[in-house]
Amino acid sequence: MKTVTKGDRRKQARFPQNLRVSITPLPDIGAKKTKGTAISGSIHNMSQGGLCVITPRALEKSSVLRCEIAIGEAPIKISTLMQVRWTERQKLHPEKFLSGLSFLL
């Protein structure tokens, strides 16, 4: 069930998902500001190298994020560090944003 588009240069297969994710931007090294406010989103698809997420606001390109992925109704979440590779406004739902995140761990 690989998601591929014409001219796609992706390294890994994408798999559609419908999982919740909590995204917390981390401060830059040496910044006085503490970590940012968590953003709730959903995972559109995932691969071995990263995720495509849907959020109510744009994520800053190259920023490092702490992501907590909820697996179904289980009382646990998987935590990981990710980096924003790209963000764009959704075409069909312009009030939401798609972002590509790559795993750092």
PDB file of N, CA and C in Angstrom:
ATOM      1  N   MET A   1       0.837  -1.187   0.000  1.00  0.00           N
ATOM      2  CA  MET A   1       0.000   0.000   0.000  1.00  0.00           C
ATOM      3  C   MET A   1       0.877   1.244   0.000  1.00  0.00           C
ATOM      4  N   LYS A   2       1.735   1.375  -0.953  1.00  0.00           N
ATOM      5  CA  LYS A   2       2.678   2.483  -1.061  1.00  0.00           C
ATOM      6  C   LYS A   2       2.000   3.690  -1.694  1.00  0.00           C
ATOM      7  N   THR A   3       2.175   4.857  -1.088  1.00  0.00           N
ATOM      8  CA  THR A   3       1.638   6.092  -1.633  1.00  0.00           C
ATOM      9  C   THR A   3       2.737   6.769  -2.436  1.00  0.00           C
ATOM     10  N   VAL A   4       2.536   6.885  -3.740  1.00  0.00           N
ATOM     11  CA  VAL A   4       3.551   7.476  -4.609  1.00  0.00           C
ATOM     12  C   VAL A   4       2.864   8.371  -5.626  1.00  0.00           C
ATOM     13  N   THR A   5       3.476   9.501  -5.925  1.00  0.00           N
ATOM     14  CA  THR A   5       2.955  10.382  -6.961  1.00  0.00           C
ATOM     15  C   THR A   5       3.957  10.461  -8.091  1.00  0.00           C
ATOM     16  N   LYS A   6       3.499  10.910  -9.259  1.00  0.00           N
ATOM     17  CA  LYS A   6       4.376  11.026 -10.420  1.00  0.00           C
ATOM     18  C   LYS A   6       5.541  11.962 -10.087  1.00  0.00           C
ATOM     19  N   GLY A   7       6.742  11.538 -10.423  1.00  0.00           N
ATOM     20  CA  GLY A   7       7.916  12.359 -10.150  1.00  0.00           C
ATOM     21  C   GLY A   7       8.345  12.335  -8.693  1.00  0.00           C
ATOM     22  N   ASP A   8       7.805  11.410  -7.923  1.00  0.00           N
ATOM     23  CA  ASP A   8       8.106  11.313  -6.497  1.00  0.00           C
ATOM     24  C   ASP A   8       9.561  10.909  -6.283  1.00  0.00           C
ATOM     25  N   ARG A   9      10.272  11.640  -5.414  1.00  0.00           N
ATOM     26  CA  ARG A   9      11.678  11.352  -5.132  1.00  0.00           C
ATOM     27  C   ARG A   9      11.874  10.816  -3.722  1.00  0.00           C
ATOM     28  N   ARG A  10      10.845  10.306  -3.125  1.00  0.00           N
ATOM     29  CA  ARG A  10      10.938   9.809  -1.759  1.00  0.00           C
ATOM     30  C   ARG A  10      11.824   8.575  -1.688  1.00  0.00           C
ATOM     31  N   LYS A  11      12.520   8.444  -0.565  1.00  0.00           N
ATOM     32  CA  LYS A  11      13.423   7.309  -0.376  1.00  0.00           C
ATOM     33  C   LYS A  11      12.700   6.087   0.169  1.00  0.00           C
ATOM     34  N   GLN A  12      11.631   6.295   0.955  1.00  0.00           N
ATOM     35  CA  GLN A  12      10.900   5.179   1.552  1.00  0.00           C
ATOM     36  C   GLN A  12       9.424   5.242   1.176  1.00  0.00           C
ATOM     37  N   ALA A  13       8.779   4.090   1.236  1.00  0.00           N
ATOM     38  CA  ALA A  13       7.341   4.008   0.978  1.00  0.00           C
ATOM     39  C   ALA A  13       6.585   4.739   2.082  1.00  0.00           C
ATOM     40  N   ARG A  14       5.481   5.399   1.714  1.00  0.00           N
ATOM     41  CA  ARG A  14       4.609   6.079   2.679  1.00  0.00           C
ATOM     42  C   ARG A  14       3.393   5.199   2.924  1.00  0.00           C
ATOM     43  N   PHE A  15       2.942   5.182   4.172  1.00  0.00           N
ATOM     44  CA  PHE A  15       1.783   4.392   4.538  1.00  0.00           C
ATOM     45  C   PHE A  15       0.751   5.298   5.203  1.00  0.00           C
ATOM     46  N   PRO A  16      -0.471   5.362   4.647  1.00  0.00           N
ATOM     47  CA  PRO A  16      -1.515   6.214   5.215  1.00  0.00           C
ATOM     48  C   PRO A  16      -1.791   5.840   6.675  1.00  0.00           C
ATOM     49  N   GLN A  17      -2.020   6.850   7.504  1.00  0.00           N
ATOM     50  CA  GLN A  17      -2.293   6.643   8.924  1.00  0.00           C
ATOM     51  C   GLN A  17      -3.366   7.624   9.376  1.00  0.00           C
ATOM     52  N   ASN A  18      -3.972   7.312  10.494  1.00  0.00           N
ATOM     53  CA  ASN A  18      -4.900   8.233  11.140  1.00  0.00           C
ATOM     54  C   ASN A  18      -4.624   8.165  12.641  1.00  0.00           C
ATOM     55  N   LEU A  19      -3.478   8.717  13.037  1.00  0.00           N
ATOM     56  CA  LEU A  19      -3.055   8.705  14.433  1.00  0.00           C
ATOM     57  C   LEU A  19      -2.925  10.135  14.936  1.00  0.00           C
ATOM     58  N   ARG A  20      -3.174  10.323  16.231  1.00  0.00           N
ATOM     59  CA  ARG A  20      -3.010  11.637  16.846  1.00  0.00           C
ATOM     60  C   ARG A  20      -1.545  11.855  17.212  1.00  0.00           C
ATOM     61  N   VAL A  21      -1.129  13.117  17.149  1.00  0.00           N
ATOM     62  CA  VAL A  21       0.241  13.460  17.533  1.00  0.00           C
ATOM     63  C   VAL A  21       0.225  14.798  18.273  1.00  0.00           C
ATOM     64  N   SER A  22       1.017  14.882  19.327  1.00  0.00           N
ATOM     65  CA  SER A  22       1.206  16.133  20.058  1.00  0.00           C
ATOM     66  C   SER A  22       2.611  16.619  19.720  1.00  0.00           C
ATOM     67  N   ILE A  23       2.715  17.861  19.244  1.00  0.00           N
ATOM     68  CA  ILE A  23       3.973  18.416  18.746  1.00  0.00           C
ATOM     69  C   ILE A  23       4.381  19.601  19.617  1.00  0.00           C
ATOM     70  N   THR A  24       5.584  19.535  20.187  1.00  0.00           N
ATOM     71  CA  THR A  24       6.098  20.631  21.004  1.00  0.00           C
ATOM     72  C   THR A  24       7.406  21.139  20.402  1.00  0.00           C
ATOM     73  N   PRO A  25       7.418  22.385  19.899  1.00  0.00           N
ATOM     74  CA  PRO A  25       8.671  22.945  19.380  1.00  0.00           C
ATOM     75  C   PRO A  25       9.687  23.106  20.512  1.00  0.00           C
ATOM     76  N   LEU A  26      10.934  22.737  20.242  1.00  0.00           N
ATOM     77  CA  LEU A  26      11.999  22.890  21.231  1.00  0.00           C
ATOM     78  C   LEU A  26      12.746  24.189  20.967  1.00  0.00           C
ATOM     79  N   PRO A  27      13.234  24.846  22.027  1.00  0.00           N
ATOM     80  CA  PRO A  27      13.962  26.109  21.826  1.00  0.00           C
ATOM     81  C   PRO A  27      15.315  25.863  21.165  1.00  0.00           C
ATOM     82  N   ASP A  28      15.818  26.872  20.485  1.00  0.00           N
ATOM     83  CA  ASP A  28      17.155  26.794  19.907  1.00  0.00           C
ATOM     84  C   ASP A  28      18.178  26.708  21.033  1.00  0.00           C
ATOM     85  N   ILE A  29      19.314  26.110  20.763  1.00  0.00           N
ATOM     86  CA  ILE A  29      20.381  26.007  21.762  1.00  0.00           C
ATOM     87  C   ILE A  29      20.793  27.415  22.193  1.00  0.00           C
ATOM     88  N   GLY A  30      20.850  27.630  23.493  1.00  0.00           N
ATOM     89  CA  GLY A  30      21.238  28.927  24.030  1.00  0.00           C
ATOM     90  C   GLY A  30      20.092  29.917  24.157  1.00  0.00           C
ATOM     91  N   ALA A  31      18.899  29.540  23.695  1.00  0.00           N
ATOM     92  CA  ALA A  31      17.751  30.447  23.783  1.00  0.00           C
ATOM     93  C   ALA A  31      17.279  30.550  25.231  1.00  0.00           C
ATOM     94  N   LYS A  32      16.810  31.732  25.616  1.00  0.00           N
ATOM     95  CA  LYS A  32      16.312  31.942  26.975  1.00  0.00           C
ATOM     96  C   LYS A  32      14.893  31.404  27.131  1.00  0.00           C
ATOM     97  N   LYS A  33      14.177  31.330  26.027  1.00  0.00           N
ATOM     98  CA  LYS A  33      12.795  30.861  26.059  1.00  0.00           C
ATOM     99  C   LYS A  33      12.752  29.360  26.352  1.00  0.00           C
ATOM    100  N   THR A  34      11.785  28.959  27.180  1.00  0.00           N
ATOM    101  CA  THR A  34      11.597  27.534  27.439  1.00  0.00           C
ATOM    102  C   THR A  34      10.854  26.917  26.262  1.00  0.00           C
ATOM    103  N   LYS A  35      10.575  25.620  26.351  1.00  0.00           N
ATOM    104  CA  LYS A  35       9.939  24.952  25.220  1.00  0.00           C
ATOM    105  C   LYS A  35       8.577  25.559  24.909  1.00  0.00           C
ATOM    106  N   GLY A  36       8.170  25.423  23.658  1.00  0.00           N
ATOM    107  CA  GLY A  36       6.933  26.029  23.183  1.00  0.00           C
ATOM    108  C   GLY A  36       5.685  25.290  23.627  1.00  0.00           C
ATOM    109  N   THR A  37       4.560  25.837  23.243  1.00  0.00           N
ATOM    110  CA  THR A  37       3.259  25.259  23.541  1.00  0.00           C
ATOM    111  C   THR A  37       2.988  24.089  22.607  1.00  0.00           C
ATOM    112  N   ALA A  38       2.405  23.022  23.139  1.00  0.00           N
ATOM    113  CA  ALA A  38       2.103  21.837  22.337  1.00  0.00           C
ATOM    114  C   ALA A  38       1.014  22.141  21.310  1.00  0.00           C
ATOM    115  N   ILE A  39       1.169  21.552  20.131  1.00  0.00           N
ATOM    116  CA  ILE A  39       0.207  21.673  19.032  1.00  0.00           C
ATOM    117  C   ILE A  39      -0.370  20.286  18.794  1.00  0.00           C
ATOM    118  N   SER A  40      -1.688  20.177  18.750  1.00  0.00           N
ATOM    119  CA  SER A  40      -2.322  18.894  18.443  1.00  0.00           C
ATOM    120  C   SER A  40      -2.456  18.756  16.941  1.00  0.00           C
ATOM    121  N   GLY A  41      -2.156  17.573  16.442  1.00  0.00           N
ATOM    122  CA  GLY A  41      -2.273  17.319  15.014  1.00  0.00           C
ATOM    123  C   GLY A  41      -2.609  15.868  14.756  1.00  0.00           C
ATOM    124  N   SER A  42      -2.614  15.500  13.485  1.00  0.00           N
ATOM    125  CA  SER A  42      -2.849  14.111  13.110  1.00  0.00           C
ATOM    126  C   SER A  42      -1.824  13.705  12.059  1.00  0.00           C
ATOM    127  N   ILE A  43      -1.518  12.426  12.049  1.00  0.00           N
ATOM    128  CA  ILE A  43      -0.556  11.896  11.084  1.00  0.00           C
ATOM    129  C   ILE A  43      -1.302  11.520   9.819  1.00  0.00           C
ATOM    130  N   HIS A  44      -0.881  12.090   8.699  1.00  0.00           N
ATOM    131  CA  HIS A  44      -1.475  11.803   7.387  1.00  0.00           C
ATOM    132  C   HIS A  44      -0.866  10.528   6.803  1.00  0.00           C
ATOM    133  N   ASN A  45       0.469  10.436   6.859  1.00  0.00           N
ATOM    134  CA  ASN A  45       1.147   9.210   6.444  1.00  0.00           C
ATOM    135  C   ASN A  45       2.492   9.132   7.150  1.00  0.00           C
ATOM    136  N   MET A  46       3.073   7.929   7.120  1.00  0.00           N
ATOM    137  CA  MET A  46       4.371   7.747   7.761  1.00  0.00           C
ATOM    138  C   MET A  46       5.234   6.802   6.947  1.00  0.00           C
ATOM    139  N   SER A  47       6.541   6.928   7.156  1.00  0.00           N
ATOM    140  CA  SER A  47       7.511   6.050   6.514  1.00  0.00           C
ATOM    141  C   SER A  47       8.587   5.736   7.536  1.00  0.00           C
ATOM    142  N   GLN A  48       9.543   4.953   7.132  1.00  0.00           N
ATOM    143  CA  GLN A  48      10.653   4.639   8.020  1.00  0.00           C
ATOM    144  C   GLN A  48      11.449   5.894   8.372  1.00  0.00           C
ATOM    145  N   GLY A  49      11.430   6.896   7.493  1.00  0.00           N
ATOM    146  CA  GLY A  49      12.220   8.103   7.708  1.00  0.00           C
ATOM    147  C   GLY A  49      11.490   9.278   8.319  1.00  0.00           C
ATOM    148  N   GLY A  50      10.146   9.240   8.346  1.00  0.00           N
ATOM    149  CA  GLY A  50       9.445  10.395   8.888  1.00  0.00           C
ATOM    150  C   GLY A  50       7.938  10.319   8.783  1.00  0.00           C
ATOM    151  N   LEU A  51       7.319  11.483   8.995  1.00  0.00           N
ATOM    152  CA  LEU A  51       5.865  11.611   9.016  1.00  0.00           C
ATOM    153  C   LEU A  51       5.425  12.792   8.168  1.00  0.00           C
ATOM    154  N   CYS A  52       4.199  12.729   7.688  1.00  0.00           N
ATOM    155  CA  CYS A  52       3.514  13.895   7.147  1.00  0.00           C
ATOM    156  C   CYS A  52       2.373  14.155   8.117  1.00  0.00           C
ATOM    157  N   VAL A  53       2.338  15.350   8.716  1.00  0.00           N
ATOM    158  CA  VAL A  53       1.329  15.661   9.723  1.00  0.00           C
ATOM    159  C   VAL A  53       0.429  16.802   9.264  1.00  0.00           C
ATOM    160  N   ILE A  54      -0.777  16.821   9.815  1.00  0.00           N
ATOM    161  CA  ILE A  54      -1.746  17.889   9.572  1.00  0.00           C
ATOM    162  C   ILE A  54      -1.898  18.654  10.880  1.00  0.00           C
ATOM    163  N   THR A  55      -1.707  19.978  10.827  1.00  0.00           N
ATOM    164  CA  THR A  55      -1.790  20.814  12.023  1.00  0.00           C
ATOM    165  C   THR A  55      -2.614  22.070  11.736  1.00  0.00           C
ATOM    166  N   PRO A  56      -3.111  22.734  12.795  1.00  0.00           N
ATOM    167  CA  PRO A  56      -3.887  23.957  12.595  1.00  0.00           C
ATOM    168  C   PRO A  56      -3.035  25.183  12.280  1.00  0.00           C
ATOM    169  N   ARG A  57      -1.712  25.073  12.415  1.00  0.00           N
ATOM    170  CA  ARG A  57      -0.835  26.195  12.064  1.00  0.00           C
ATOM    171  C   ARG A  57       0.459  25.666  11.451  1.00  0.00           C
ATOM    172  N   ALA A  58       1.157  26.545  10.749  1.00  0.00           N
ATOM    173  CA  ALA A  58       2.401  26.160  10.079  1.00  0.00           C
ATOM    174  C   ALA A  58       3.485  25.863  11.110  1.00  0.00           C
ATOM    175  N   LEU A  59       4.344  24.905  10.784  1.00  0.00           N
ATOM    176  CA  LEU A  59       5.504  24.600  11.614  1.00  0.00           C
ATOM    177  C   LEU A  59       6.724  25.249  10.970  1.00  0.00           C
ATOM    178  N   GLU A  60       7.609  25.790  11.781  1.00  0.00           N
ATOM    179  CA  GLU A  60       8.780  26.501  11.267  1.00  0.00           C
ATOM    180  C   GLU A  60       9.789  25.526  10.661  1.00  0.00           C
ATOM    181  N   LYS A  61      10.160  25.772   9.403  1.00  0.00           N
ATOM    182  CA  LYS A  61      11.103  24.902   8.698  1.00  0.00           C
ATOM    183  C   LYS A  61      12.418  24.800   9.469  1.00  0.00           C
ATOM    184  N   SER A  62      12.954  23.601   9.543  1.00  0.00           N
ATOM    185  CA  SER A  62      14.213  23.249  10.218  1.00  0.00           C
ATOM    186  C   SER A  62      14.105  23.205  11.738  1.00  0.00           C
ATOM    187  N   SER A  63      12.949  23.559  12.308  1.00  0.00           N
ATOM    188  CA  SER A  63      12.830  23.518  13.765  1.00  0.00           C
ATOM    189  C   SER A  63      12.824  22.069  14.254  1.00  0.00           C
ATOM    190  N   VAL A  64      13.293  21.887  15.488  1.00  0.00           N
ATOM    191  CA  VAL A  64      13.321  20.571  16.116  1.00  0.00           C
ATOM    192  C   VAL A  64      12.109  20.470  17.036  1.00  0.00           C
ATOM    193  N   LEU A  65      11.440  19.320  16.976  1.00  0.00           N
ATOM    194  CA  LEU A  65      10.192  19.114  17.695  1.00  0.00           C
ATOM    195  C   LEU A  65      10.251  17.859  18.552  1.00  0.00           C
ATOM    196  N   ARG A  66       9.556  17.907  19.675  1.00  0.00           N
ATOM    197  CA  ARG A  66       9.304  16.689  20.454  1.00  0.00           C
ATOM    198  C   ARG A  66       7.905  16.244  20.066  1.00  0.00           C
ATOM    199  N   CYS A  67       7.790  15.040  19.537  1.00  0.00           N
ATOM    200  CA  CYS A  67       6.495  14.524  19.096  1.00  0.00           C
ATOM    201  C   CYS A  67       6.101  13.330  19.949  1.00  0.00           C
ATOM    202  N   GLU A  68       4.831  13.315  20.359  1.00  0.00           N
ATOM    203  CA  GLU A  68       4.272  12.187  21.096  1.00  0.00           C
ATOM    204  C   GLU A  68       3.155  11.605  20.251  1.00  0.00           C
ATOM    205  N   ILE A  69       3.354  10.370  19.793  1.00  0.00           N
ATOM    206  CA  ILE A  69       2.408   9.716  18.894  1.00  0.00           C
ATOM    207  C   ILE A  69       1.515   8.792  19.708  1.00  0.00           C
ATOM    208  N   ALA A  70       0.203   9.021  19.622  1.00  0.00           N
ATOM    209  CA  ALA A  70      -0.773   8.176  20.309  1.00  0.00           C
ATOM    210  C   ALA A  70      -1.091   6.983  19.409  1.00  0.00           C
ATOM    211  N   ILE A  71      -1.074   5.794  19.983  1.00  0.00           N
ATOM    212  CA  ILE A  71      -1.381   4.577  19.238  1.00  0.00           C
ATOM    213  C   ILE A  71      -2.766   4.099  19.654  1.00  0.00           C
ATOM    214  N   GLY A  72      -3.747   4.357  18.793  1.00  0.00           N
ATOM    215  CA  GLY A  72      -5.121   3.956  19.089  1.00  0.00           C
ATOM    216  C   GLY A  72      -5.589   4.531  20.412  1.00  0.00           C
ATOM    217  N   GLU A  73      -6.253   3.698  21.193  1.00  0.00           N
ATOM    218  CA  GLU A  73      -6.768   4.124  22.499  1.00  0.00           C
ATOM    219  C   GLU A  73      -5.843   3.691  23.635  1.00  0.00           C
ATOM    220  N   ALA A  74      -4.654   3.211  23.305  1.00  0.00           N
ATOM    221  CA  ALA A  74      -3.703   2.771  24.334  1.00  0.00           C
ATOM    222  C   ALA A  74      -3.335   3.950  25.236  1.00  0.00           C
ATOM    223  N   PRO A  75      -3.121   3.695  26.526  1.00  0.00           N
ATOM    224  CA  PRO A  75      -2.797   4.780  27.466  1.00  0.00           C
ATOM    225  C   PRO A  75      -1.343   5.241  27.390  1.00  0.00           C
ATOM    226  N   ILE A  76      -0.609   4.816  26.369  1.00  0.00           N
ATOM    227  CA  ILE A  76       0.788   5.221  26.221  1.00  0.00           C
ATOM    228  C   ILE A  76       0.973   5.994  24.923  1.00  0.00           C
ATOM    229  N   LYS A  77       2.065   6.756  24.875  1.00  0.00           N
ATOM    230  CA  LYS A  77       2.419   7.492  23.662  1.00  0.00           C
ATOM    231  C   LYS A  77       3.883   7.213  23.356  1.00  0.00           C
ATOM    232  N   ILE A  78       4.215   7.213  22.076  1.00  0.00           N
ATOM    233  CA  ILE A  78       5.603   7.039  21.650  1.00  0.00           C
ATOM    234  C   ILE A  78       6.201   8.425  21.465  1.00  0.00           C
ATOM    235  N   SER A  79       7.299   8.708  22.167  1.00  0.00           N
ATOM    236  CA  SER A  79       7.963  10.013  22.078  1.00  0.00           C
ATOM    237  C   SER A  79       9.180   9.915  21.172  1.00  0.00           C
ATOM    238  N   THR A  80       9.387  10.948  20.356  1.00  0.00           N
ATOM    239  CA  THR A  80      10.547  10.994  19.476  1.00  0.00           C
ATOM    240  C   THR A  80      10.896  12.441  19.153  1.00  0.00           C
ATOM    241  N   LEU A  81      12.103  12.666  18.685  1.00  0.00           N
ATOM    242  CA  LEU A  81      12.518  13.982  18.211  1.00  0.00           C
ATOM    243  C   LEU A  81      12.460  13.990  16.694  1.00  0.00           C
ATOM    244  N   MET A  82      11.952  15.088  16.128  1.00  0.00           N
ATOM    245  CA  MET A  82      11.809  15.208  14.683  1.00  0.00           C
ATOM    246  C   MET A  82      12.230  16.598  14.246  1.00  0.00           C
ATOM    247  N   GLN A  83      12.515  16.737  12.947  1.00  0.00           N
ATOM    248  CA  GLN A  83      12.861  18.039  12.379  1.00  0.00           C
ATOM    249  C   GLN A  83      11.924  18.335  11.220  1.00  0.00           C
ATOM    250  N   VAL A  84      11.463  19.584  11.150  1.00  0.00           N
ATOM    251  CA  VAL A  84      10.559  20.015  10.078  1.00  0.00           C
ATOM    252  C   VAL A  84      11.361  20.191   8.793  1.00  0.00           C
ATOM    253  N   ARG A  85      10.941  19.524   7.726  1.00  0.00           N
ATOM    254  CA  ARG A  85      11.594  19.636   6.417  1.00  0.00           C
ATOM    255  C   ARG A  85      10.856  20.606   5.507  1.00  0.00           C
ATOM    256  N   TRP A  86       9.519  20.623   5.602  1.00  0.00           N
ATOM    257  CA  TRP A  86       8.711  21.526   4.776  1.00  0.00           C
ATOM    258  C   TRP A  86       7.337  21.689   5.414  1.00  0.00           C
ATOM    259  N   THR A  87       6.673  22.785   5.093  1.00  0.00           N
ATOM    260  CA  THR A  87       5.302  23.052   5.532  1.00  0.00           C
ATOM    261  C   THR A  87       4.579  23.770   4.407  1.00  0.00           C
ATOM    262  N   GLU A  88       3.328  23.381   4.171  1.00  0.00           N
ATOM    263  CA  GLU A  88       2.511  24.070   3.166  1.00  0.00           C
ATOM    264  C   GLU A  88       1.048  24.059   3.596  1.00  0.00           C
ATOM    265  N   ARG A  89       0.326  25.079   3.156  1.00  0.00           N
ATOM    266  CA  ARG A  89      -1.107  25.169   3.441  1.00  0.00           C
ATOM    267  C   ARG A  89      -1.833  24.097   2.635  1.00  0.00           C
ATOM    268  N   GLN A  90      -2.808  23.426   3.253  1.00  0.00           N
ATOM    269  CA  GLN A  90      -3.585  22.421   2.527  1.00  0.00           C
ATOM    270  C   GLN A  90      -4.445  23.102   1.474  1.00  0.00           C
ATOM    271  N   LYS A  91      -4.548  22.482   0.322  1.00  0.00           N
ATOM    272  CA  LYS A  91      -5.340  23.066  -0.762  1.00  0.00           C
ATOM    273  C   LYS A  91      -6.839  22.943  -0.501  1.00  0.00           C
ATOM    274  N   LEU A  92      -7.301  21.769  -0.064  1.00  0.00           N
ATOM    275  CA  LEU A  92      -8.732  21.555   0.156  1.00  0.00           C
ATOM    276  C   LEU A  92      -9.229  22.122   1.481  1.00  0.00           C
ATOM    277  N   HIS A  93      -8.341  22.270   2.443  1.00  0.00           N
ATOM    278  CA  HIS A  93      -8.691  22.809   3.768  1.00  0.00           C
ATOM    279  C   HIS A  93      -7.669  23.885   4.120  1.00  0.00           C
ATOM    280  N   PRO A  94      -7.815  25.102   3.569  1.00  0.00           N
ATOM    281  CA  PRO A  94      -6.793  26.139   3.742  1.00  0.00           C
ATOM    282  C   PRO A  94      -6.569  26.595   5.186  1.00  0.00           C
ATOM    283  N   GLU A  95      -7.420  26.188   6.112  1.00  0.00           N
ATOM    284  CA  GLU A  95      -7.212  26.544   7.515  1.00  0.00           C
ATOM    285  C   GLU A  95      -6.239  25.573   8.202  1.00  0.00           C
ATOM    286  N   LYS A  96      -5.787  24.549   7.469  1.00  0.00           N
ATOM    287  CA  LYS A  96      -4.857  23.559   8.024  1.00  0.00           C
ATOM    288  C   LYS A  96      -3.580  23.496   7.201  1.00  0.00           C
ATOM    289  N   PHE A  97      -2.540  22.925   7.794  1.00  0.00           N
ATOM    290  CA  PHE A  97      -1.224  22.841   7.159  1.00  0.00           C
ATOM    291  C   PHE A  97      -0.719  21.404   7.140  1.00  0.00           C
ATOM    292  N   LEU A  98      -0.020  21.060   6.065  1.00  0.00           N
ATOM    293  CA  LEU A  98       0.696  19.789   5.953  1.00  0.00           C
ATOM    294  C   LEU A  98       2.168  20.079   6.202  1.00  0.00           C
ATOM    295  N   SER A  99       2.830  19.211   6.954  1.00  0.00           N
ATOM    296  CA  SER A  99       4.263  19.379   7.203  1.00  0.00           C
ATOM    297  C   SER A  99       4.952  18.034   7.106  1.00  0.00           C
ATOM    298  N   GLY A 100       6.134  18.041   6.504  1.00  0.00           N
ATOM    299  CA  GLY A 100       6.965  16.848   6.443  1.00  0.00           C
ATOM    300  C   GLY A 100       7.986  16.892   7.559  1.00  0.00           C
ATOM    301  N   LEU A 101       8.030  15.842   8.373  1.00  0.00           N
ATOM    302  CA  LEU A 101       8.949  15.757   9.508  1.00  0.00           C
ATOM    303  C   LEU A 101       9.860  14.552   9.336  1.00  0.00           C
ATOM    304  N   SER A 102      11.130  14.704   9.658  1.00  0.00           N
ATOM    305  CA  SER A 102      12.047  13.560   9.601  1.00  0.00           C
ATOM    306  C   SER A 102      12.465  13.181  11.020  1.00  0.00           C
ATOM    307  N   PHE A 103      12.601  11.873  11.240  1.00  0.00           N
ATOM    308  CA  PHE A 103      13.024  11.368  12.543  1.00  0.00           C
ATOM    309  C   PHE A 103      14.472  11.750  12.810  1.00  0.00           C
ATOM    310  N   LEU A 104      14.762  12.203  14.017  1.00  0.00           N
ATOM    311  CA  LEU A 104      16.131  12.470  14.440  1.00  0.00           C
ATOM    312  C   LEU A 104      16.650  11.340  15.323  1.00  0.00           C
ATOM    313  N   LEU A 105      15.760  10.555  15.890  1.00  0.00           N
ATOM    314  CA  LEU A 105      16.127   9.401  16.735  1.00  0.00           C
ATOM    315  C   LEU A 105      15.610   8.140  16.107  1.00  0.00           C
TER     316      LEU A 105
END
